[in-house]
PDB file of C-alpha atoms and ligand atoms in Angstrom:
ATOM      1  CA  UNK A  27     -45.079 -70.625 -48.973  1.00  0.00           C
ATOM      2  CA  UNK A  28     -43.467 -67.489 -47.660  1.00  0.00           C
ATOM      3  CA  UNK A  29     -45.445 -64.265 -47.542  1.00  0.00           C
ATOM      4  CA  UNK A  30     -43.754 -60.938 -47.294  1.00  0.00           C
ATOM      5  CA  UNK A  31     -46.073 -57.929 -47.464  1.00  0.00           C
ATOM      6  CA  UNK A  32     -47.802 -57.976 -50.814  1.00  0.00           C
ATOM      7  CA  UNK A  33     -45.531 -60.728 -52.144  1.00  0.00           C
ATOM      8  CA  UNK A  34     -45.847 -64.490 -51.919  1.00  0.00           C
ATOM      9  CA  UNK A  35     -42.972 -66.890 -52.630  1.00  0.00           C
ATOM     10  CA  UNK A  36     -44.203 -70.275 -53.745  1.00  0.00           C
ATOM     11  CA  UNK A  37     -42.497 -73.282 -55.329  1.00  0.00           C
ATOM     12  CA  UNK A  38     -42.214 -73.444 -59.107  1.00  0.00           C
ATOM     13  CA  UNK A  39     -44.711 -75.957 -60.482  1.00  0.00           C
ATOM     14  CA  UNK A  40     -44.582 -77.714 -63.834  1.00  0.00           C
ATOM     15  CA  UNK A  41     -47.488 -75.538 -65.001  1.00  0.00           C
ATOM     16  CA  UNK A  42     -45.279 -72.457 -64.509  1.00  0.00           C
ATOM     17  CA  UNK A  43     -42.874 -73.594 -67.234  1.00  0.00           C
ATOM     18  CA  UNK A  44     -44.960 -71.854 -69.917  1.00  0.00           C
ATOM     19  CA  UNK A  45     -44.430 -68.557 -68.157  1.00  0.00           C
ATOM     20  CA  UNK A  46     -40.754 -69.304 -67.610  1.00  0.00           C
ATOM     21  CA  UNK A  47     -40.451 -70.105 -71.318  1.00  0.00           C
ATOM     22  CA  UNK A  48     -41.586 -66.561 -72.070  1.00  0.00           C
ATOM     23  CA  UNK A  49     -39.315 -64.927 -69.488  1.00  0.00           C
ATOM     24  CA  UNK A  50     -36.228 -67.065 -70.043  1.00  0.00           C
ATOM     25  CA  UNK A  51     -36.271 -66.178 -73.761  1.00  0.00           C
ATOM     26  CA  UNK A  52     -36.599 -62.433 -73.226  1.00  0.00           C
ATOM     27  CA  UNK A  53     -33.350 -60.952 -74.530  1.00  0.00           C
ATOM     28  CA  UNK A  54     -33.375 -57.856 -72.309  1.00  0.00           C
ATOM     29  CA  UNK A  55     -34.415 -59.650 -69.131  1.00  0.00           C
ATOM     30  CA  UNK A  56     -31.747 -62.332 -69.474  1.00  0.00           C
ATOM     31  CA  UNK A  57     -29.153 -59.752 -70.530  1.00  0.00           C
ATOM     32  CA  UNK A  58     -29.612 -58.131 -67.125  1.00  0.00           C
ATOM     33  CA  UNK A  59     -30.208 -61.196 -65.013  1.00  0.00           C
ATOM     34  CA  UNK A  60     -27.548 -63.566 -66.368  1.00  0.00           C
ATOM     35  CA  UNK A  61     -25.499 -61.549 -68.881  1.00  0.00           C
ATOM     36  CA  UNK A  62     -26.213 -64.303 -71.411  1.00  0.00           C
ATOM     37  CA  UNK A  63     -28.978 -62.831 -73.571  1.00  0.00           C
ATOM     38  CA  UNK A  64     -28.527 -65.458 -76.296  1.00  0.00           C
ATOM     39  CA  UNK A  65     -29.228 -68.227 -73.817  1.00  0.00           C
ATOM     40  CA  UNK A  66     -32.544 -69.201 -75.428  1.00  0.00           C
ATOM     41  CA  UNK A  67     -34.228 -72.322 -74.106  1.00  0.00           C
ATOM     42  CA  UNK A  68     -36.991 -74.371 -75.653  1.00  0.00           C
ATOM     43  CA  UNK A  69     -39.714 -76.130 -73.693  1.00  0.00           C
ATOM     44  CA  UNK A  70     -37.970 -79.506 -73.748  1.00  0.00           C
ATOM     45  CA  UNK A  71     -34.801 -77.953 -72.294  1.00  0.00           C
ATOM     46  CA  UNK A  72     -36.813 -76.203 -69.604  1.00  0.00           C
ATOM     47  CA  UNK A  73     -38.541 -79.440 -68.687  1.00  0.00           C
ATOM     48  CA  UNK A  74     -35.145 -81.097 -68.347  1.00  0.00           C
ATOM     49  CA  UNK A  75     -33.925 -78.242 -66.124  1.00  0.00           C
ATOM     50  CA  UNK A  76     -37.078 -78.550 -64.049  1.00  0.00           C
ATOM     51  CA  UNK A  77     -36.333 -82.227 -63.391  1.00  0.00           C
ATOM     52  CA  UNK A  78     -32.884 -81.177 -62.103  1.00  0.00           C
ATOM     53  CA  UNK A  79     -34.381 -78.477 -59.868  1.00  0.00           C
ATOM     54  CA  UNK A  80     -36.738 -81.030 -58.318  1.00  0.00           C
ATOM     55  CA  UNK A  81     -33.745 -83.147 -57.242  1.00  0.00           C
ATOM     56  CA  UNK A  82     -31.588 -80.231 -56.080  1.00  0.00           C
ATOM     57  CA  UNK A  83     -31.940 -79.897 -52.311  1.00  0.00           C
ATOM     58  CA  UNK A  84     -29.456 -77.033 -51.972  1.00  0.00           C
ATOM     59  CA  UNK A  85     -31.469 -74.556 -53.967  1.00  0.00           C
ATOM     60  CA  UNK A  86     -34.855 -73.038 -53.257  1.00  0.00           C
ATOM     61  CA  UNK A  87     -36.540 -71.665 -56.374  1.00  0.00           C
ATOM     62  CA  UNK A  88     -39.672 -69.596 -56.171  1.00  0.00           C
ATOM     63  CA  UNK A  89     -42.295 -67.990 -58.287  1.00  0.00           C
ATOM     64  CA  UNK A  90     -42.895 -64.555 -56.816  1.00  0.00           C
ATOM     65  CA  UNK A  91     -46.542 -63.610 -57.010  1.00  0.00           C
ATOM     66  CA  UNK A  92     -48.733 -60.782 -55.793  1.00  0.00           C
ATOM     67  CA  UNK A  93     -50.740 -61.932 -52.784  1.00  0.00           C
ATOM     68  CA  UNK A  94     -53.939 -60.151 -53.778  1.00  0.00           C
ATOM     69  CA  UNK A  95     -54.193 -61.086 -57.454  1.00  0.00           C
ATOM     70  CA  UNK A  96     -52.032 -64.248 -57.413  1.00  0.00           C
ATOM     71  CA  UNK A  97     -50.354 -62.817 -60.523  1.00  0.00           C
ATOM     72  CA  UNK A  98     -46.863 -64.249 -61.043  1.00  0.00           C
ATOM     73  CA  UNK A  99     -44.394 -61.405 -61.491  1.00  0.00           C
ATOM     74  CA  UNK A 100     -40.982 -63.059 -61.408  1.00  0.00           C
ATOM     75  CA  UNK A 101     -38.693 -65.621 -59.866  1.00  0.00           C
ATOM     76  CA  UNK A 102     -36.327 -65.734 -56.912  1.00  0.00           C
ATOM     77  CA  UNK A 103     -33.735 -68.262 -55.899  1.00  0.00           C
ATOM     78  CA  UNK A 104     -31.664 -69.013 -52.843  1.00  0.00           C
ATOM     79  CA  UNK A 105     -28.779 -71.456 -52.942  1.00  0.00           C
ATOM     80  CA  UNK A 106     -27.298 -72.749 -49.694  1.00  0.00           C
ATOM     81  CA  UNK A 107     -23.635 -73.600 -49.474  1.00  0.00           C
ATOM     82  CA  UNK A 108     -21.071 -73.953 -46.727  1.00  0.00           C
ATOM     83  CA  UNK A 109     -17.807 -73.294 -48.499  1.00  0.00           C
ATOM     84  CA  UNK A 110     -15.106 -72.615 -45.853  1.00  0.00           C
ATOM     85  CA  UNK A 111     -17.383 -73.906 -43.074  1.00  0.00           C
ATOM     86  CA  UNK A 112     -19.445 -70.723 -43.219  1.00  0.00           C
ATOM     87  CA  UNK A 113     -23.114 -70.951 -44.079  1.00  0.00           C
ATOM     88  CA  UNK A 114     -23.814 -68.812 -47.119  1.00  0.00           C
ATOM     89  CA  UNK A 115     -26.950 -68.172 -49.145  1.00  0.00           C
ATOM     90  CA  UNK A 116     -26.434 -67.053 -52.712  1.00  0.00           C
ATOM     91  CA  UNK A 117     -29.542 -65.166 -53.775  1.00  0.00           C
ATOM     92  CA  UNK A 118     -30.907 -63.909 -57.064  1.00  0.00           C
ATOM     93  CA  UNK A 119     -34.116 -62.673 -58.634  1.00  0.00           C
ATOM     94  CA  UNK A 120     -35.715 -61.283 -61.731  1.00  0.00           C
ATOM     95  CA  UNK A 121     -39.002 -59.548 -62.293  1.00  0.00           C
ATOM     96  CA  UNK A 122     -40.366 -61.089 -65.494  1.00  0.00           C
ATOM     97  CA  UNK A 123     -43.076 -58.466 -65.881  1.00  0.00           C
ATOM     98  CA  UNK A 124     -40.834 -55.708 -67.139  1.00  0.00           C
ATOM     99  CA  UNK A 125     -43.495 -53.018 -66.718  1.00  0.00           C
ATOM    100  CA  UNK A 126     -42.976 -53.507 -62.958  1.00  0.00           C
ATOM    101  CA  UNK A 127     -39.265 -52.666 -62.971  1.00  0.00           C
ATOM    102  CA  UNK A 128     -38.210 -49.638 -60.951  1.00  0.00           C
ATOM    103  CA  UNK A 129     -41.238 -49.612 -58.647  1.00  0.00           C
ATOM    104  CA  UNK A 130     -39.550 -50.897 -55.492  1.00  0.00           C
ATOM    105  CA  UNK A 131     -40.531 -54.563 -55.887  1.00  0.00           C
ATOM    106  CA  UNK A 132     -36.942 -55.710 -56.390  1.00  0.00           C
ATOM    107  CA  UNK A 133     -36.005 -54.205 -53.073  1.00  0.00           C
ATOM    108  CA  UNK A 134     -38.922 -55.998 -51.411  1.00  0.00           C
ATOM    109  CA  UNK A 135     -37.988 -59.323 -52.988  1.00  0.00           C
ATOM    110  CA  UNK A 136     -34.400 -58.857 -51.813  1.00  0.00           C
ATOM    111  CA  UNK A 137     -35.414 -58.122 -48.223  1.00  0.00           C
ATOM    112  CA  UNK A 138     -37.676 -61.194 -48.324  1.00  0.00           C
ATOM    113  CA  UNK A 139     -34.692 -63.307 -49.449  1.00  0.00           C
ATOM    114  CA  UNK A 140     -32.641 -61.839 -46.591  1.00  0.00           C
ATOM    115  CA  UNK A 141     -35.416 -62.694 -44.136  1.00  0.00           C
ATOM    116  CA  UNK A 142     -35.529 -66.268 -45.394  1.00  0.00           C
ATOM    117  CA  UNK A 143     -31.746 -66.516 -45.202  1.00  0.00           C
ATOM    118  CA  UNK A 144     -31.093 -64.958 -41.812  1.00  0.00           C
ATOM    119  CA  UNK A 145     -34.378 -65.380 -39.945  1.00  0.00           C
ATOM    120  CA  UNK A 146     -35.309 -68.859 -41.153  1.00  0.00           C
ATOM    121  CA  UNK A 147     -32.253 -70.655 -42.514  1.00  0.00           C
ATOM    122  CA  UNK A 148     -29.749 -69.236 -40.022  1.00  0.00           C
ATOM    123  CA  UNK A 149     -27.036 -68.473 -42.552  1.00  0.00           C
ATOM    124  CA  UNK A 150     -23.988 -66.361 -41.702  1.00  0.00           C
ATOM    125  CA  UNK A 151     -23.828 -64.372 -44.910  1.00  0.00           C
ATOM    126  CA  UNK A 152     -25.671 -63.717 -48.144  1.00  0.00           C
ATOM    127  CA  UNK A 153     -24.143 -63.031 -51.503  1.00  0.00           C
ATOM    128  CA  UNK A 154     -25.237 -62.000 -54.977  1.00  0.00           C
ATOM    129  CA  UNK A 155     -23.616 -61.406 -58.339  1.00  0.00           C
ATOM    130  CA  UNK A 156     -24.383 -58.719 -60.861  1.00  0.00           C
ATOM    131  CA  UNK A 157     -22.909 -57.522 -64.131  1.00  0.00           C
ATOM    132  CA  UNK A 158     -21.330 -54.058 -64.428  1.00  0.00           C
ATOM    133  CA  UNK A 159     -24.124 -52.461 -66.512  1.00  0.00           C
ATOM    134  CA  UNK A 160     -26.952 -53.564 -64.195  1.00  0.00           C
ATOM    135  CA  UNK A 161     -27.213 -50.311 -62.223  1.00  0.00           C
ATOM    136  CA  UNK A 162     -30.812 -50.981 -61.222  1.00  0.00           C
ATOM    137  CA  UNK A 163     -29.863 -54.252 -59.515  1.00  0.00           C
ATOM    138  CA  UNK A 164     -26.821 -52.664 -57.827  1.00  0.00           C
ATOM    139  CA  UNK A 165     -29.014 -49.936 -56.352  1.00  0.00           C
ATOM    140  CA  UNK A 166     -31.601 -52.408 -55.124  1.00  0.00           C
ATOM    141  CA  UNK A 167     -28.925 -54.624 -53.516  1.00  0.00           C
ATOM    142  CA  UNK A 168     -27.123 -51.710 -51.865  1.00  0.00           C
ATOM    143  CA  UNK A 169     -30.415 -50.295 -50.571  1.00  0.00           C
ATOM    144  CA  UNK A 170     -30.871 -53.605 -48.734  1.00  0.00           C
ATOM    145  CA  UNK A 171     -27.437 -53.430 -47.134  1.00  0.00           C
ATOM    146  CA  UNK A 172     -25.348 -55.469 -49.566  1.00  0.00           C
ATOM    147  CA  UNK A 173     -21.784 -54.229 -50.007  1.00  0.00           C
ATOM    148  CA  UNK A 174     -20.115 -54.241 -53.376  1.00  0.00           C
ATOM    149  CA  UNK A 175     -16.988 -56.378 -53.299  1.00  0.00           C
ATOM    150  CA  UNK A 176     -14.318 -57.103 -55.812  1.00  0.00           C
ATOM    151  CA  UNK A 177     -14.802 -57.143 -59.552  1.00  0.00           C
ATOM    152  CA  UNK A 178     -14.444 -60.198 -61.698  1.00  0.00           C
ATOM    153  CA  UNK A 179     -12.756 -58.388 -64.520  1.00  0.00           C
ATOM    154  CA  UNK A 180     -14.091 -58.801 -68.057  1.00  0.00           C
ATOM    155  CA  UNK A 181     -16.321 -61.674 -66.976  1.00  0.00           C
ATOM    156  CA  UNK A 182     -19.115 -61.242 -69.532  1.00  0.00           C
ATOM    157  CA  UNK A 183     -19.284 -60.389 -73.237  1.00  0.00           C
ATOM    158  CA  UNK A 184     -22.557 -58.664 -74.183  1.00  0.00           C
ATOM    159  CA  UNK A 185     -23.443 -56.187 -76.942  1.00  0.00           C
ATOM    160  CA  UNK A 186     -20.000 -56.008 -78.454  1.00  0.00           C
ATOM    161  CA  UNK A 187     -17.777 -55.650 -75.418  1.00  0.00           C
ATOM    162  CA  UNK A 188     -16.588 -57.251 -72.213  1.00  0.00           C
ATOM    163  CA  UNK A 189     -18.029 -56.218 -68.848  1.00  0.00           C
ATOM    164  CA  UNK A 190     -16.903 -56.760 -65.294  1.00  0.00           C
ATOM    165  CA  UNK A 191     -18.998 -58.769 -62.858  1.00  0.00           C
ATOM    166  CA  UNK A 192     -19.498 -57.576 -59.297  1.00  0.00           C
ATOM    167  CA  UNK A 193     -19.828 -59.599 -56.175  1.00  0.00           C
ATOM    168  CA  UNK A 194     -22.090 -58.248 -53.416  1.00  0.00           C
ATOM    169  CA  UNK A 195     -22.447 -59.582 -49.903  1.00  0.00           C
ATOM    170  CA  UNK A 196     -23.965 -58.879 -46.506  1.00  0.00           C
ATOM    171  CA  UNK A 197     -23.100 -60.460 -43.163  1.00  0.00           C
ATOM    172  CA  UNK A 198     -25.643 -61.525 -40.571  1.00  0.00           C
ATOM    173  CA  UNK A 199     -24.702 -58.784 -38.077  1.00  0.00           C
ATOM    174  CA  UNK A 200     -24.879 -56.137 -40.784  1.00  0.00           C
ATOM    175  CA  UNK A 201     -28.363 -57.288 -41.714  1.00  0.00           C
ATOM    176  CA  UNK A 202     -29.583 -57.375 -38.117  1.00  0.00           C
ATOM    177  CA  UNK A 203     -28.483 -53.757 -37.628  1.00  0.00           C
ATOM    178  CA  UNK A 204     -30.547 -52.669 -40.640  1.00  0.00           C
ATOM    179  CA  UNK A 205     -33.398 -55.121 -40.283  1.00  0.00           C
ATOM    180  CA  UNK A 206     -35.910 -52.982 -38.389  1.00  0.00           C
ATOM    181  CA  UNK A 207     -35.613 -50.100 -40.834  1.00  0.00           C
ATOM    182  CA  UNK A 208     -35.696 -52.349 -43.884  1.00  0.00           C
ATOM    183  CA  UNK A 209     -38.825 -54.111 -42.649  1.00  0.00           C
ATOM    184  CA  UNK A 210     -40.513 -50.781 -41.933  1.00  0.00           C
ATOM    185  CA  UNK A 211     -39.572 -49.406 -45.364  1.00  0.00           C
ATOM    186  CA  UNK A 212     -40.577 -52.442 -47.367  1.00  0.00           C
ATOM    187  CA  UNK A 213     -43.629 -53.689 -45.475  1.00  0.00           C
ATOM    188  CA  UNK A 214     -45.324 -50.398 -44.596  1.00  0.00           C
ATOM    189  CA  UNK A 215     -48.770 -51.111 -43.154  1.00  0.00           C
ATOM    190  CA  UNK A 216     -48.187 -54.858 -43.496  1.00  0.00           C
ATOM    191  CA  UNK A 217     -45.350 -54.749 -40.941  1.00  0.00           C
ATOM    192  CA  UNK A 218     -47.548 -55.604 -37.976  1.00  0.00           C
ATOM    193  CA  UNK A 219     -48.972 -58.717 -39.621  1.00  0.00           C
ATOM    194  CA  UNK A 220     -45.484 -59.875 -40.620  1.00  0.00           C
ATOM    195  CA  UNK A 221     -44.069 -59.140 -37.146  1.00  0.00           C
ATOM    196  CA  UNK A 222     -46.726 -61.246 -35.451  1.00  0.00           C
ATOM    197  CA  UNK A 223     -45.655 -64.256 -37.469  1.00  0.00           C
ATOM    198  CA  UNK A 224     -41.925 -63.864 -37.990  1.00  0.00           C
ATOM    199  CA  UNK A 225     -40.205 -61.354 -35.759  1.00  0.00           C
ATOM    200  CA  UNK A 226     -38.328 -62.955 -32.932  1.00  0.00           C
ATOM    201  CA  UNK A 227     -34.976 -61.238 -33.330  1.00  0.00           C
ATOM    202  CA  UNK A 228     -33.690 -57.714 -32.990  1.00  0.00           C
ATOM    203  CA  UNK A 229     -36.651 -56.545 -30.953  1.00  0.00           C
ATOM    204  CA  UNK A 230     -39.116 -56.881 -33.809  1.00  0.00           C
TER     205      UNK A 230
HETATM  206  C1  COA B 318     -32.998 -55.961 -60.755  1.00  0.00           C
HETATM  207  C2  COA B 318     -34.448 -55.958 -60.377  1.00  0.00           C
HETATM  208  C3  COA B 318     -34.830 -57.233 -59.633  1.00  0.00           C
HETATM  209  C4  COA B 318     -34.654 -54.760 -59.411  1.00  0.00           C
HETATM  210  O1  COA B 318     -36.006 -54.673 -59.100  1.00  0.00           O
HETATM  211  P1  COA B 318     -36.786 -53.277 -59.304  1.00  0.00           P
HETATM  212  O2  COA B 318     -38.129 -53.433 -58.709  1.00  0.00           O
HETATM  213  O3  COA B 318     -36.694 -52.882 -60.721  1.00  0.00           O
HETATM  214  O4  COA B 318     -35.855 -52.330 -58.426  1.00  0.00           O
HETATM  215  P2  COA B 318     -36.274 -51.253 -57.326  1.00  0.00           P
HETATM  216  O5  COA B 318     -37.370 -50.396 -57.894  1.00  0.00           O
HETATM  217  O6  COA B 318     -36.542 -51.923 -56.033  1.00  0.00           O
HETATM  218  O7  COA B 318     -34.912 -50.453 -57.157  1.00  0.00           O
HETATM  219  C5  COA B 318     -34.242 -50.018 -58.282  1.00  0.00           C
HETATM  220  C6  COA B 318     -33.345 -48.852 -57.967  1.00  0.00           C
HETATM  221  O8  COA B 318     -32.666 -48.517 -59.168  1.00  0.00           O
HETATM  222  C7  COA B 318     -33.065 -47.223 -59.617  1.00  0.00           C
HETATM  223  N1  COA B 318     -33.218 -47.336 -61.061  1.00  0.00           N
HETATM  224  C8  COA B 318     -34.327 -47.618 -61.766  1.00  0.00           C
HETATM  225  N2  COA B 318     -34.022 -47.650 -63.075  1.00  0.00           N
HETATM  226  C9  COA B 318     -32.695 -47.400 -63.175  1.00  0.00           C
HETATM  227  C10 COA B 318     -31.779 -47.312 -64.253  1.00  0.00           C
HETATM  228  N3  COA B 318     -32.183 -47.490 -65.512  1.00  0.00           N
HETATM  229  N4  COA B 318     -30.477 -47.044 -63.972  1.00  0.00           N
HETATM  230  C11 COA B 318     -30.060 -46.857 -62.715  1.00  0.00           C
HETATM  231  N5  COA B 318     -30.889 -46.939 -61.637  1.00  0.00           N
HETATM  232  C12 COA B 318     -32.178 -47.208 -61.881  1.00  0.00           C
HETATM  233  C13 COA B 318     -34.351 -46.901 -58.883  1.00  0.00           C
HETATM  234  O9  COA B 318     -34.514 -45.516 -58.730  1.00  0.00           O
HETATM  235  C14 COA B 318     -34.111 -47.618 -57.563  1.00  0.00           C
HETATM  236  O10 COA B 318     -33.217 -46.892 -56.747  1.00  0.00           O
HETATM  237  P3  COA B 318     -33.743 -46.094 -55.465  1.00  0.00           P
HETATM  238  O11 COA B 318     -34.412 -47.118 -54.610  1.00  0.00           O
HETATM  239  O12 COA B 318     -32.503 -45.526 -54.877  1.00  0.00           O
HETATM  240  O13 COA B 318     -34.719 -45.082 -56.004  1.00  0.00           O
HETATM  241  C15 COA B 318     -35.393 -55.772 -61.605  1.00  0.00           C
HETATM  242  O14 COA B 318     -35.173 -54.506 -62.183  1.00  0.00           O
HETATM  243  C16 COA B 318     -35.160 -56.854 -62.642  1.00  0.00           C
HETATM  244  O15 COA B 318     -35.750 -57.906 -62.556  1.00  0.00           O
HETATM  245  N6  COA B 318     -34.285 -56.572 -63.640  1.00  0.00           N
HETATM  246  C17 COA B 318     -33.969 -57.531 -64.692  1.00  0.00           C
HETATM  247  C18 COA B 318     -33.281 -58.783 -64.180  1.00  0.00           C
HETATM  248  C19 COA B 318     -32.149 -58.483 -63.226  1.00  0.00           C
HETATM  249  O16 COA B 318     -31.402 -57.550 -63.430  1.00  0.00           O
HETATM  250  N7  COA B 318     -32.025 -59.294 -62.178  1.00  0.00           N
HETATM  251  C20 COA B 318     -31.005 -59.121 -61.171  1.00  0.00           C
HETATM  252  C21 COA B 318     -29.728 -59.736 -61.551  1.00  0.00           C
HETATM  253  S1  COA B 318     -28.473 -59.404 -60.352  1.00  0.00           S
END
């Protein structure tokens, strides 16, 4: 398990599928996270997907929970690939508890994914994808140092029209330049505890 401030990242267990069933069928949540709001899944389909996840060694999938209460608040994923002989982590997240949107947790989850990618898995770059109307996600990604790249034009059809998709990425050196500030901002008084365990680069 990976702890980052008040957040814990733990593997998805079969017992979590009930919660995922609720989140994965939430029109608004999936409209933002995957731009496929009609992508409803029943329990049997989720169980089948879960069996695939168990076998998939390239992707880490987590339940994100609050350390203190152990309440599950969302999911995060990190997919490793080495297209072009460069190690890349494709990251993504959603906060299933919608009442927690806009409170800074997305930024914390994103920094945690960057820490896993650069400080543990030694990747060269991280990337993420987000649909044009997802301004909240764009802000959270950019606040963590991701740069908006090219648009995939008219890549999603939602609510009566086509939307572009945007690619975001951050290189290892770019992250290391920002790391100290990002850790200070996102960890606050939990920085010292985190530093003792994990900080061996960039002077922290
Ligand atoms: C995207 C998501 C993970 C971001 O997490 P979050 O905790 O809500 O985001 P944060 O509070 O860390 O940051 C959101 C930023 O957007 C801003 N924001 C909040 N609501 C907004 C809105 N409706 N429009 C534009 N910006 C908004 C916030 O002010 C904040 O910016 P700031 O840090 O400059 O003040 C979360 O909202 C979520 O799960 N959304 C649904 C699924 C999803 O979109 N997943 C990501 C797919 S790429």
